[in-house]
PDB file of C-alpha atoms in Angstrom:
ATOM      1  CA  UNK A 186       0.000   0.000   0.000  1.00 43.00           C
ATOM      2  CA  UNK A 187       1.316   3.526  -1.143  1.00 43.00           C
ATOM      3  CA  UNK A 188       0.572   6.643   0.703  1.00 44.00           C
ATOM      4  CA  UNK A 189       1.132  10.472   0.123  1.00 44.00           C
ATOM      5  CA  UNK A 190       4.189  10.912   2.640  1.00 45.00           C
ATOM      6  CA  UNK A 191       4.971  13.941   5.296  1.00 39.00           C
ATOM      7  CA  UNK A 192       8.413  14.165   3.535  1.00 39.00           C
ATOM      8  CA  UNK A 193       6.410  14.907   0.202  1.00 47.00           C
ATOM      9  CA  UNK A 194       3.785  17.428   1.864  1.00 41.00           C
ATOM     10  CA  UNK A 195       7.074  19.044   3.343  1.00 36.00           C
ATOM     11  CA  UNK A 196       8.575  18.932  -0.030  1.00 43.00           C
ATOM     12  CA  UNK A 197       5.762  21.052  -1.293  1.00 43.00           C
ATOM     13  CA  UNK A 198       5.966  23.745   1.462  1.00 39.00           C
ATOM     14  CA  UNK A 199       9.501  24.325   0.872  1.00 35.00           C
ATOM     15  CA  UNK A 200       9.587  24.636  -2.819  1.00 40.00           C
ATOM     16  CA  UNK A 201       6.283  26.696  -3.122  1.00 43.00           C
ATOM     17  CA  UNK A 202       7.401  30.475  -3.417  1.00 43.00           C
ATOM     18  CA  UNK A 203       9.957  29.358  -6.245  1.00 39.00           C
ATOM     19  CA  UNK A 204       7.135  28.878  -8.923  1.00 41.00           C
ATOM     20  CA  UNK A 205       3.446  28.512  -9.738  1.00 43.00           C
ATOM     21  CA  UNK A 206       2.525  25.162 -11.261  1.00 45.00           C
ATOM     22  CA  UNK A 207       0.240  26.209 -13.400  1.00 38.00           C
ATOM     23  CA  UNK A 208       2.380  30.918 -15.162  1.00 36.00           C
ATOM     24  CA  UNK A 209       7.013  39.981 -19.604  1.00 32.00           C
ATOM     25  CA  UNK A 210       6.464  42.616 -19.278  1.00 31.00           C
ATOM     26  CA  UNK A 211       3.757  44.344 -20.880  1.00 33.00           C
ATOM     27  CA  UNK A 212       3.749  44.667 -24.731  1.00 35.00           C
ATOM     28  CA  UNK A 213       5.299  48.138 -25.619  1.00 34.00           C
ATOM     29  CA  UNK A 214       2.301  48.097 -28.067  1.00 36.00           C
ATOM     30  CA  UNK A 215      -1.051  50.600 -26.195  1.00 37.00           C
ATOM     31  CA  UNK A 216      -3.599  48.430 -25.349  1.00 41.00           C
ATOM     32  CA  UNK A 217      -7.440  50.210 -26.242  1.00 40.00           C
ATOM     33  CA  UNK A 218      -9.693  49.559 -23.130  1.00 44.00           C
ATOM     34  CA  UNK A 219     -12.444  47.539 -24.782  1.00 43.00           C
ATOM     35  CA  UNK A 220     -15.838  48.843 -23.958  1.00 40.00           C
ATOM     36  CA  UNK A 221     -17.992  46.667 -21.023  1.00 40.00           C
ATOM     37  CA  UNK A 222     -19.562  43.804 -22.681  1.00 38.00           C
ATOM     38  CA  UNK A 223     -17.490  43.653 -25.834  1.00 40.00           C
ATOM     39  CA  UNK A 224     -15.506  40.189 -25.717  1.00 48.00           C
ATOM     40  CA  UNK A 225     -12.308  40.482 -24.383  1.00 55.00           C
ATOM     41  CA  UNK A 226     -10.523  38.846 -27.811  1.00 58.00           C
ATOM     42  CA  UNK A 227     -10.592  41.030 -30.677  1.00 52.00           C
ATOM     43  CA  UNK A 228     -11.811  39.185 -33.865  1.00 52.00           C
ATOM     44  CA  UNK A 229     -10.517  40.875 -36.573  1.00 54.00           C
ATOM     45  CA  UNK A 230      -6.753  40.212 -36.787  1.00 62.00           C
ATOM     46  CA  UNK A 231      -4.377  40.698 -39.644  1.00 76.00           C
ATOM     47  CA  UNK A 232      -4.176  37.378 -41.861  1.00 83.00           C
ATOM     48  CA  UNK A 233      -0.229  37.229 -41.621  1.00 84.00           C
ATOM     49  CA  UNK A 234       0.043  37.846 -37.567  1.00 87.00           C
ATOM     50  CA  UNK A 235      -2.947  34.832 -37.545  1.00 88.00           C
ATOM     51  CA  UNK A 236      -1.209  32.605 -39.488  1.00 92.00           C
ATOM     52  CA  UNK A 237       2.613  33.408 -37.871  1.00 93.00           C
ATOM     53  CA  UNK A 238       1.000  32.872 -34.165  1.00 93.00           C
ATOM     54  CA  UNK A 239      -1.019  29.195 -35.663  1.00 95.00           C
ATOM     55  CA  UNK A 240       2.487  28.096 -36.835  1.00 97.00           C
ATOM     56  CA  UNK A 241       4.549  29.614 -33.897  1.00 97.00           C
ATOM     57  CA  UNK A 242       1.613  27.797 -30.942  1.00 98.00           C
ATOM     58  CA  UNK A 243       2.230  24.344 -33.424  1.00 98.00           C
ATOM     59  CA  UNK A 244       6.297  24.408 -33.022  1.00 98.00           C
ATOM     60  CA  UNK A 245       5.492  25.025 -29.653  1.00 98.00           C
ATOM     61  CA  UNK A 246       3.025  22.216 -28.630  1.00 98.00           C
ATOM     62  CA  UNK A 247       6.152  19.933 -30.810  1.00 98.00           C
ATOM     63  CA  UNK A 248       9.017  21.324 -29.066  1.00 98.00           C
ATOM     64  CA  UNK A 249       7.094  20.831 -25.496  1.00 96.00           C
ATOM     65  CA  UNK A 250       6.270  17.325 -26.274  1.00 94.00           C
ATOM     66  CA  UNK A 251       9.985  16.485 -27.492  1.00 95.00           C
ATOM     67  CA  UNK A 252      10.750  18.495 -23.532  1.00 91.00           C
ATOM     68  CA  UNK A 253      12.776  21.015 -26.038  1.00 96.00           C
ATOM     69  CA  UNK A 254      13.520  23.541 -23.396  1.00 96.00           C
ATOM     70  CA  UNK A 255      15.893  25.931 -25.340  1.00 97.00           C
ATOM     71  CA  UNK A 256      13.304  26.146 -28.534  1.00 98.00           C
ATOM     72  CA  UNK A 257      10.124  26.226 -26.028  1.00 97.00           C
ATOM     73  CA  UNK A 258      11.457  29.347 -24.340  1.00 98.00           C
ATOM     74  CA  UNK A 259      12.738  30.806 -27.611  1.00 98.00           C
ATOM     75  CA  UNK A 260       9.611  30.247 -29.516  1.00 98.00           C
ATOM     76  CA  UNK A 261       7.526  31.693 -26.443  1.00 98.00           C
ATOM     77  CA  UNK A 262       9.678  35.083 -26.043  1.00 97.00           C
ATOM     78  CA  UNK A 263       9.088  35.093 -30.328  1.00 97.00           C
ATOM     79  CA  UNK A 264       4.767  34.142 -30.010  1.00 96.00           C
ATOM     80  CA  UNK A 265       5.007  36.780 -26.987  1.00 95.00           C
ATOM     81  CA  UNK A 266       5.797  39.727 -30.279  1.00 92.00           C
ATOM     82  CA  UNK A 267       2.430  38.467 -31.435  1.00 89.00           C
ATOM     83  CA  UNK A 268       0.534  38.810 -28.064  1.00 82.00           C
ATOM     84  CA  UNK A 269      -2.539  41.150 -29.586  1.00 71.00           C
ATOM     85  CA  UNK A 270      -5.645  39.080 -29.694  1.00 55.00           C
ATOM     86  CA  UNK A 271      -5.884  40.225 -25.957  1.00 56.00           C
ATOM     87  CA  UNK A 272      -6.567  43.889 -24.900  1.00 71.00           C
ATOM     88  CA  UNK A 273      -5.759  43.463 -21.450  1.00 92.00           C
ATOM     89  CA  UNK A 274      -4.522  39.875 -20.266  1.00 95.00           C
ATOM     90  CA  UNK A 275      -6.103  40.480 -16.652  1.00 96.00           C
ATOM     91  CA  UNK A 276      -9.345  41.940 -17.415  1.00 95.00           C
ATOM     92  CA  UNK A 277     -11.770  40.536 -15.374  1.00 97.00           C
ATOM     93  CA  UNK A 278     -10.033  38.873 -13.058  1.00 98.00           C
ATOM     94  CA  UNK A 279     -11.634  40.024  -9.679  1.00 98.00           C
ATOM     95  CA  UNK A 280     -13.053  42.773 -11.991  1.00 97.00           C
ATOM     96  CA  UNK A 281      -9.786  44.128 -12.767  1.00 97.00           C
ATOM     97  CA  UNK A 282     -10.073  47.181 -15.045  1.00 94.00           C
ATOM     98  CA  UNK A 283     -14.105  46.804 -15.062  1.00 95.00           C
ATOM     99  CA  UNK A 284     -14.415  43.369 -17.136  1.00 95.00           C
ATOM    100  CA  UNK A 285     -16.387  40.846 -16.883  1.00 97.00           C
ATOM    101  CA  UNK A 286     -15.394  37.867 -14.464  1.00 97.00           C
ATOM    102  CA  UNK A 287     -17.206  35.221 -16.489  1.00 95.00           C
ATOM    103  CA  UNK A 288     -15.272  36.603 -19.757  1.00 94.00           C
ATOM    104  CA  UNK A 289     -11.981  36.927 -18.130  1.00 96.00           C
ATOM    105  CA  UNK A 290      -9.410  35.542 -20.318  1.00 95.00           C
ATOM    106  CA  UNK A 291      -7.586  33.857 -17.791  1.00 97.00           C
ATOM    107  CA  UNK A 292     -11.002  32.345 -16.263  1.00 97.00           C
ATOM    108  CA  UNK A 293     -12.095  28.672 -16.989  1.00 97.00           C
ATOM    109  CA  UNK A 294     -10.065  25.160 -17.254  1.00 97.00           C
ATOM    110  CA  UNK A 295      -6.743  24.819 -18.488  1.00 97.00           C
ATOM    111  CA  UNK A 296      -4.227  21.896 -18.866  1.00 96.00           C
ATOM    112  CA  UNK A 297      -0.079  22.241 -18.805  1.00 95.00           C
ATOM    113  CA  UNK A 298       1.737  21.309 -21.762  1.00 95.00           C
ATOM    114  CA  UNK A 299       4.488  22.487 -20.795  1.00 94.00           C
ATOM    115  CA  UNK A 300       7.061  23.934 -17.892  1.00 93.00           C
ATOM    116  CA  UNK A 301      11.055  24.044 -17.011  1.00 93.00           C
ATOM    117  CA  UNK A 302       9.637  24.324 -13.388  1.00 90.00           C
ATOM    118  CA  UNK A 303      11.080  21.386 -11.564  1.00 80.00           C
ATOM    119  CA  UNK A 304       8.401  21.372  -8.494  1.00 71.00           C
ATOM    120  CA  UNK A 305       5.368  21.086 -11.001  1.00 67.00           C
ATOM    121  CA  UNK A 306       4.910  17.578 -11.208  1.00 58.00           C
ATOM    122  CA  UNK A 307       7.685  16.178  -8.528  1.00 53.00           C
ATOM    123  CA  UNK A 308       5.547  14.623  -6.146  1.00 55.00           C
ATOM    124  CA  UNK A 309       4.358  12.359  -9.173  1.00 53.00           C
ATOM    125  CA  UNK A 310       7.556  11.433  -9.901  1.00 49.00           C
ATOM    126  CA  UNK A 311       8.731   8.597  -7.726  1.00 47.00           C
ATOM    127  CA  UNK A 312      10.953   6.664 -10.468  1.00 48.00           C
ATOM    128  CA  UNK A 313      14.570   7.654 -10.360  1.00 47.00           C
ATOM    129  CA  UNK A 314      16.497   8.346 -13.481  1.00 55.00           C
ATOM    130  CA  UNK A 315      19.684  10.537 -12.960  1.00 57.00           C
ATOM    131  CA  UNK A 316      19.796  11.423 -16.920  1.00 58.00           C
ATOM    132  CA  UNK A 317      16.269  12.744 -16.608  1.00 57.00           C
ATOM    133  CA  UNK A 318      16.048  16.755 -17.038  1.00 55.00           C
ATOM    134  CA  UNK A 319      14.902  16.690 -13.278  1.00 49.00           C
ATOM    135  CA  UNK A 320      16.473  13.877 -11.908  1.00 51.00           C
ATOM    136  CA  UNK A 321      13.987  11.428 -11.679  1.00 54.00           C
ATOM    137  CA  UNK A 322      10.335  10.374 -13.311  1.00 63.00           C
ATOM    138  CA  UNK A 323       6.681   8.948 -13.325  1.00 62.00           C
ATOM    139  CA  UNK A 324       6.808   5.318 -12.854  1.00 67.00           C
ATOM    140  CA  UNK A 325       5.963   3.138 -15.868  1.00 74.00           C
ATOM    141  CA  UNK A 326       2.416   2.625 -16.255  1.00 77.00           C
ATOM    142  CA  UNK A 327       1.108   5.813 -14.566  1.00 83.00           C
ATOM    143  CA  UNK A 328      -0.468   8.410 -16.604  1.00 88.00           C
ATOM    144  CA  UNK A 329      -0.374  11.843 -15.210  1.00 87.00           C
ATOM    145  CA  UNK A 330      -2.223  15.235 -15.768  1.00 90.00           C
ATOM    146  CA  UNK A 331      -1.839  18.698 -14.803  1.00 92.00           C
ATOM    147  CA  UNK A 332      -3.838  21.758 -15.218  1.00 93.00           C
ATOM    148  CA  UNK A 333      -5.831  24.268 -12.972  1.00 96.00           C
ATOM    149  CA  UNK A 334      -8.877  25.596 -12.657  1.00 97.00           C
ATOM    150  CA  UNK A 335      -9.106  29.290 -12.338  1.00 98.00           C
ATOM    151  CA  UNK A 336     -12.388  31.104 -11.262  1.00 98.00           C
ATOM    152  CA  UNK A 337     -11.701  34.941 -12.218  1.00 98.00           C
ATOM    153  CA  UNK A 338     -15.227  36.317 -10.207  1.00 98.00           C
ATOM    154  CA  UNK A 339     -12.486  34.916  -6.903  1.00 98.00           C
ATOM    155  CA  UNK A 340     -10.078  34.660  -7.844  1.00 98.00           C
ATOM    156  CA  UNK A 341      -9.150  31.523  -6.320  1.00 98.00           C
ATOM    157  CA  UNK A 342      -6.787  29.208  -8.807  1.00 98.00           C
ATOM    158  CA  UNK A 343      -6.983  25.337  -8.180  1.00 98.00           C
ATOM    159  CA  UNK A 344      -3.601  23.412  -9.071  1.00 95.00           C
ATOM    160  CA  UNK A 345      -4.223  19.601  -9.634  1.00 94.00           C
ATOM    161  CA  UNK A 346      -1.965  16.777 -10.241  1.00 92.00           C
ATOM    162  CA  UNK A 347      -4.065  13.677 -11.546  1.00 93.00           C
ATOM    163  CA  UNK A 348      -2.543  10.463 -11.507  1.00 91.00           C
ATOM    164  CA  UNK A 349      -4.096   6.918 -12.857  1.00 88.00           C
ATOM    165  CA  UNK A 350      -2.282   3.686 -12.594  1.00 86.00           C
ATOM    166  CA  UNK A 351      -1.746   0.657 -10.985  1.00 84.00           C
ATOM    167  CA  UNK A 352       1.243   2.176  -8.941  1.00 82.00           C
ATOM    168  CA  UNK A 353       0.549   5.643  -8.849  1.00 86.00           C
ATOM    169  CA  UNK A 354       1.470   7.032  -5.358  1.00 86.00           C
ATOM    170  CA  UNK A 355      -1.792   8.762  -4.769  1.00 87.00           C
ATOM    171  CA  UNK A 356      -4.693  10.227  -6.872  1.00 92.00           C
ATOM    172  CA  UNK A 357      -5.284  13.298  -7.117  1.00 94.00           C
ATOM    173  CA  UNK A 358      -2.954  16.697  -5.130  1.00 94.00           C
ATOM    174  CA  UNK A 359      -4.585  19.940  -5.820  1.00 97.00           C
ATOM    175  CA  UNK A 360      -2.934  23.431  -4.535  1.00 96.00           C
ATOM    176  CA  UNK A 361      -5.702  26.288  -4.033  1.00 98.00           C
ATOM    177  CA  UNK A 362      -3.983  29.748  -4.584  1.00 98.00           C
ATOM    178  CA  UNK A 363      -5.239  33.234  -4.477  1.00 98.00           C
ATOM    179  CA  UNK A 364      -4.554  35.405  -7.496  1.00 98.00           C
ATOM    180  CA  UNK A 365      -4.714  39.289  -7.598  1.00 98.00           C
ATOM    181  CA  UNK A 366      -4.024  41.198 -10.360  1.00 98.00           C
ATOM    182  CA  UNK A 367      -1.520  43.876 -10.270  1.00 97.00           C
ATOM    183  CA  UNK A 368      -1.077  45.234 -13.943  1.00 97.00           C
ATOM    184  CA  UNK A 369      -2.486  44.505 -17.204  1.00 96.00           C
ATOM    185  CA  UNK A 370       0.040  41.719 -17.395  1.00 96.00           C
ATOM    186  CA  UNK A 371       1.385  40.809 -13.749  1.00 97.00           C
ATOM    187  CA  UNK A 372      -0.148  38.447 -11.288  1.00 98.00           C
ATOM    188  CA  UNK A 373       0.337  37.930  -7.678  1.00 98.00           C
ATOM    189  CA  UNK A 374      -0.131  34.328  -6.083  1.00 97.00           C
ATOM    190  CA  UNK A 375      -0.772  33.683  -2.905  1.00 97.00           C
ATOM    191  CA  UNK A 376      -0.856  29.767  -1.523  1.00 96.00           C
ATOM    192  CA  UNK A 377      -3.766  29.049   0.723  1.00 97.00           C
ATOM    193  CA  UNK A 378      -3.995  25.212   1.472  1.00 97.00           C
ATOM    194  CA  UNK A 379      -3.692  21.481  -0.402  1.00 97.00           C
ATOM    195  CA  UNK A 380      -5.250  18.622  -0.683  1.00 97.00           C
ATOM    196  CA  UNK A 381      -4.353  15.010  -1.106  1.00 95.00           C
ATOM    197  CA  UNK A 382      -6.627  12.483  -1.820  1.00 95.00           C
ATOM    198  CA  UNK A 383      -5.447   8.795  -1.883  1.00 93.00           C
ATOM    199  CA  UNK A 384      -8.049   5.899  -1.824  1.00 92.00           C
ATOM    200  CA  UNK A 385      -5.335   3.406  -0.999  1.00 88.00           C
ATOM    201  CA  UNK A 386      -3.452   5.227   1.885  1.00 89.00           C
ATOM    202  CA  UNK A 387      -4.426   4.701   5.086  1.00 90.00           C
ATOM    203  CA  UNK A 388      -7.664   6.016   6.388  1.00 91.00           C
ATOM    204  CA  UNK A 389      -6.400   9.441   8.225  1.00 92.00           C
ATOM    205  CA  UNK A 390      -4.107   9.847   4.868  1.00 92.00           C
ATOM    206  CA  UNK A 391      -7.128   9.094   2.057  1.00 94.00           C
ATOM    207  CA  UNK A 392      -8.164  12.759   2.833  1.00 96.00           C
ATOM    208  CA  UNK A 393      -4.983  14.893   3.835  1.00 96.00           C
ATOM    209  CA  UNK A 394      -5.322  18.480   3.710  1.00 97.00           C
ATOM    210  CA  UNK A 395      -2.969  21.464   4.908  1.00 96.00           C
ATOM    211  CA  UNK A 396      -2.640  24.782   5.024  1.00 97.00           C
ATOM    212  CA  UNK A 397       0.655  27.412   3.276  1.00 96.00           C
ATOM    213  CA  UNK A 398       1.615  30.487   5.795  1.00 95.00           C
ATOM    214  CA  UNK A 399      -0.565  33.627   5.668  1.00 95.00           C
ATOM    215  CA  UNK A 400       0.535  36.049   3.016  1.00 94.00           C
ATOM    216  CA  UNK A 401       1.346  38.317   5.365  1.00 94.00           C
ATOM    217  CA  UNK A 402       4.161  36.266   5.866  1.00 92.00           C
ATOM    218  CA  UNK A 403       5.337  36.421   1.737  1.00 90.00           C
ATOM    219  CA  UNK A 404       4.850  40.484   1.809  1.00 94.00           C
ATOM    220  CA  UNK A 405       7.845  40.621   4.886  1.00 94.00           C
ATOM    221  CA  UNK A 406      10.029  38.501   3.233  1.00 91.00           C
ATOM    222  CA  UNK A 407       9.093  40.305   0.302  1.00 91.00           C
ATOM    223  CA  UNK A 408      10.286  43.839   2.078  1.00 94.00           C
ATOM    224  CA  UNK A 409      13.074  42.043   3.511  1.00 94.00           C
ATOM    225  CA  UNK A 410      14.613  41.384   0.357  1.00 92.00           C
ATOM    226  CA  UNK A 411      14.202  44.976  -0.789  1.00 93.00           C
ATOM    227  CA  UNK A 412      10.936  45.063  -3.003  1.00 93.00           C
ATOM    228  CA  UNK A 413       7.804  46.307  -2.638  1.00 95.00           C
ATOM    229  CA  UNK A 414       4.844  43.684  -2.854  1.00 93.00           C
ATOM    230  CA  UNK A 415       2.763  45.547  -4.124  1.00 93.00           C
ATOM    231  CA  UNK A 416       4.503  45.298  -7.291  1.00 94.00           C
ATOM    232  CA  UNK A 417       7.065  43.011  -6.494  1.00 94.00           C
ATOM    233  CA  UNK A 418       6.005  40.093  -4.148  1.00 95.00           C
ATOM    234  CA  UNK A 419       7.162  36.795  -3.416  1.00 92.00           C
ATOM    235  CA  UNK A 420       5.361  34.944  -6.113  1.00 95.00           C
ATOM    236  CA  UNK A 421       3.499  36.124  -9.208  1.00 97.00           C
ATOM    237  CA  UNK A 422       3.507  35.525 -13.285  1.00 97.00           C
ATOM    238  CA  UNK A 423       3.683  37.705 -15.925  1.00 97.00           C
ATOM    239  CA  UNK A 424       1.619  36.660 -18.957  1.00 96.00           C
ATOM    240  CA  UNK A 425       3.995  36.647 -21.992  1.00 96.00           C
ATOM    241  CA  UNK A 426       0.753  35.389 -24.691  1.00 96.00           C
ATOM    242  CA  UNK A 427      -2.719  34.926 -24.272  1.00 95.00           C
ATOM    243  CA  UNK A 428      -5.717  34.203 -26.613  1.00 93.00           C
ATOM    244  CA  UNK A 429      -9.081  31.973 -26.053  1.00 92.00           C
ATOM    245  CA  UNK A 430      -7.603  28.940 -26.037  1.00 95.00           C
ATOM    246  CA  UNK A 431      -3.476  28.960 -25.709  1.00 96.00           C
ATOM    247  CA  UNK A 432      -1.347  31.291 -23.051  1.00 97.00           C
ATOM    248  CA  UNK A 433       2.466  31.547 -22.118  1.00 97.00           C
ATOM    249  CA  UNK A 434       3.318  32.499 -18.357  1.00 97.00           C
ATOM    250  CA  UNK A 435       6.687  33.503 -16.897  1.00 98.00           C
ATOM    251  CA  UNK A 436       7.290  33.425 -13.408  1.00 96.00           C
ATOM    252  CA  UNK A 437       9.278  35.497 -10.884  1.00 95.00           C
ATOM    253  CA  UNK A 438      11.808  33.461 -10.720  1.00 93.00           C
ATOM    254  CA  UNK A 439      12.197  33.317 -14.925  1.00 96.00           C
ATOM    255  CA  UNK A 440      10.210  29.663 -14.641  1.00 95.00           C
ATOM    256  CA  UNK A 441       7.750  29.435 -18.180  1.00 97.00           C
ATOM    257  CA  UNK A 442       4.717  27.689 -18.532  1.00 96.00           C
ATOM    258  CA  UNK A 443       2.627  26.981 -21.402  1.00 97.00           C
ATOM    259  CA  UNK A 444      -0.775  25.801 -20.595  1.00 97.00           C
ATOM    260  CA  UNK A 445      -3.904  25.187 -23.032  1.00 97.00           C
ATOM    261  CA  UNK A 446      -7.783  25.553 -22.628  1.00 97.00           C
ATOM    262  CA  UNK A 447      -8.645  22.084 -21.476  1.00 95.00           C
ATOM    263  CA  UNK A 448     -11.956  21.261 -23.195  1.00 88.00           C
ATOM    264  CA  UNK A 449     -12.862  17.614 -21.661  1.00 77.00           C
TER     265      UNK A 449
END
């Protein structure tokens, strides 16, 4: 029998602040505040700019299955020159700059394709393989996926890891964090609590839950280090490319992520 153990719960807590599972600057190009109840993706779009971000999202979703990491981040930083079928990449979240929760672009289900982030999937990894990118991997036979779940009228982001197998260590480790928007482009996140859920763990363990420090905590070590976190805190993303169904997230710490709408 396999169980979710303290040493990987502790694992999480320590490693949290250095990335979000899940997400540069602002485009130099002026963004036209769209009027309240337009949709926040323009549809007209220059034929050329379509058809260069459709072939740059494709080389993308190749190099990220091939775990590329050099072309992924190259072809990102290149798709983030295209970043204009969003007018503001945080409108709506928590009503920022008077949109629309339910049409927030960031709002709904997505899935990772990809991330250099080595804490993103760890706890599923349980097979060790020194010549792996992150030093070990999933066990043969277990199928994992990642994604999040992001409700923009709360603003409250749910991380999952879903595992199915024979020998997967547990089932299913989701991460609740609170997002705020602090510019058109930048994100804060704030860790609230976990959850892991393990049908063949021992009865106290089938149901583990836990809690992260109070944020309060990530502003003073925030101000400690010099920065303001108002602008500057512990942990937050800047979106690098956005549209309805693809978006490119760097964090803090210069960790990418490339996540797509999950329609299942």
């Amino acid at each position: 029998m396999r169980s979710i153990t303290f040493l990987s719960i502790l694992h999480l807590l320590i490693i949290k602040n250095s990335s979000c599972w899940v997400f540069s600057a602002a485009s130099s190009t002026a963004r036209t505040k769209p009027t309240e109840g337009t949709n926040a993706f323009r549809g007209n779009v220059a034929p050329f700019r379509q058809i260069k971000r459709t072939n740059l999202k494709r080389q993308i979703e190749k190099a990220a299955a091939e775990n590329n990491e050099s072309l992924v981040i190259s072809l990102v930083n290149e798709l983030s020159r295209f970043n204009d079928p969003t007018f503001v990449p945080t409108r709506g979240l928590l009503g920022y700059n008077g949109g629309d929760p339910s049409n927030a672009p960031l709002n709904g289900k997505w899935k990772l394709l990809y991330t250099n982030a080595k804490d993103a999937e760890a706890p599923a990894r349980t097979k060790k393989n020194p010549k792996k990118a992150f030093g070990n991997e999933v066990a043969d036979g277990i199928q994992v996926k990642t994604g999040q779940r992001i409700d923009a009228a709360t603003g409250e982001c749910v991380n999952f890891i879903k595992l199915t197998g024979e020998k997967r260590p547990f089932d299913q480790l989701e991460i609740t964090i609170q997002m705020a928007p602090l510019s058109d482009t930048r994100v804060r996140l704030d860790f609230l609590k976990g959850r892991a859920l393990n049908e063949k763990a021992l009865p106290f363990l089938r149901d583990f839950r836990f809690s992260f420090p109070p944020p309060v905590l990530n502003d003073l070590i925030a101000i400690l280090r010099g920065k303001d976190p108002k602008v500057e805190p512990q942990t937050y993303f800047d979106v690098l490319y956005l549209d309805q169904d693809f978006r490119a997230h760097r964090t803090g710490e210069g960790k990418y992520f490339v996540q797509k709408r999950d329609r299942e």
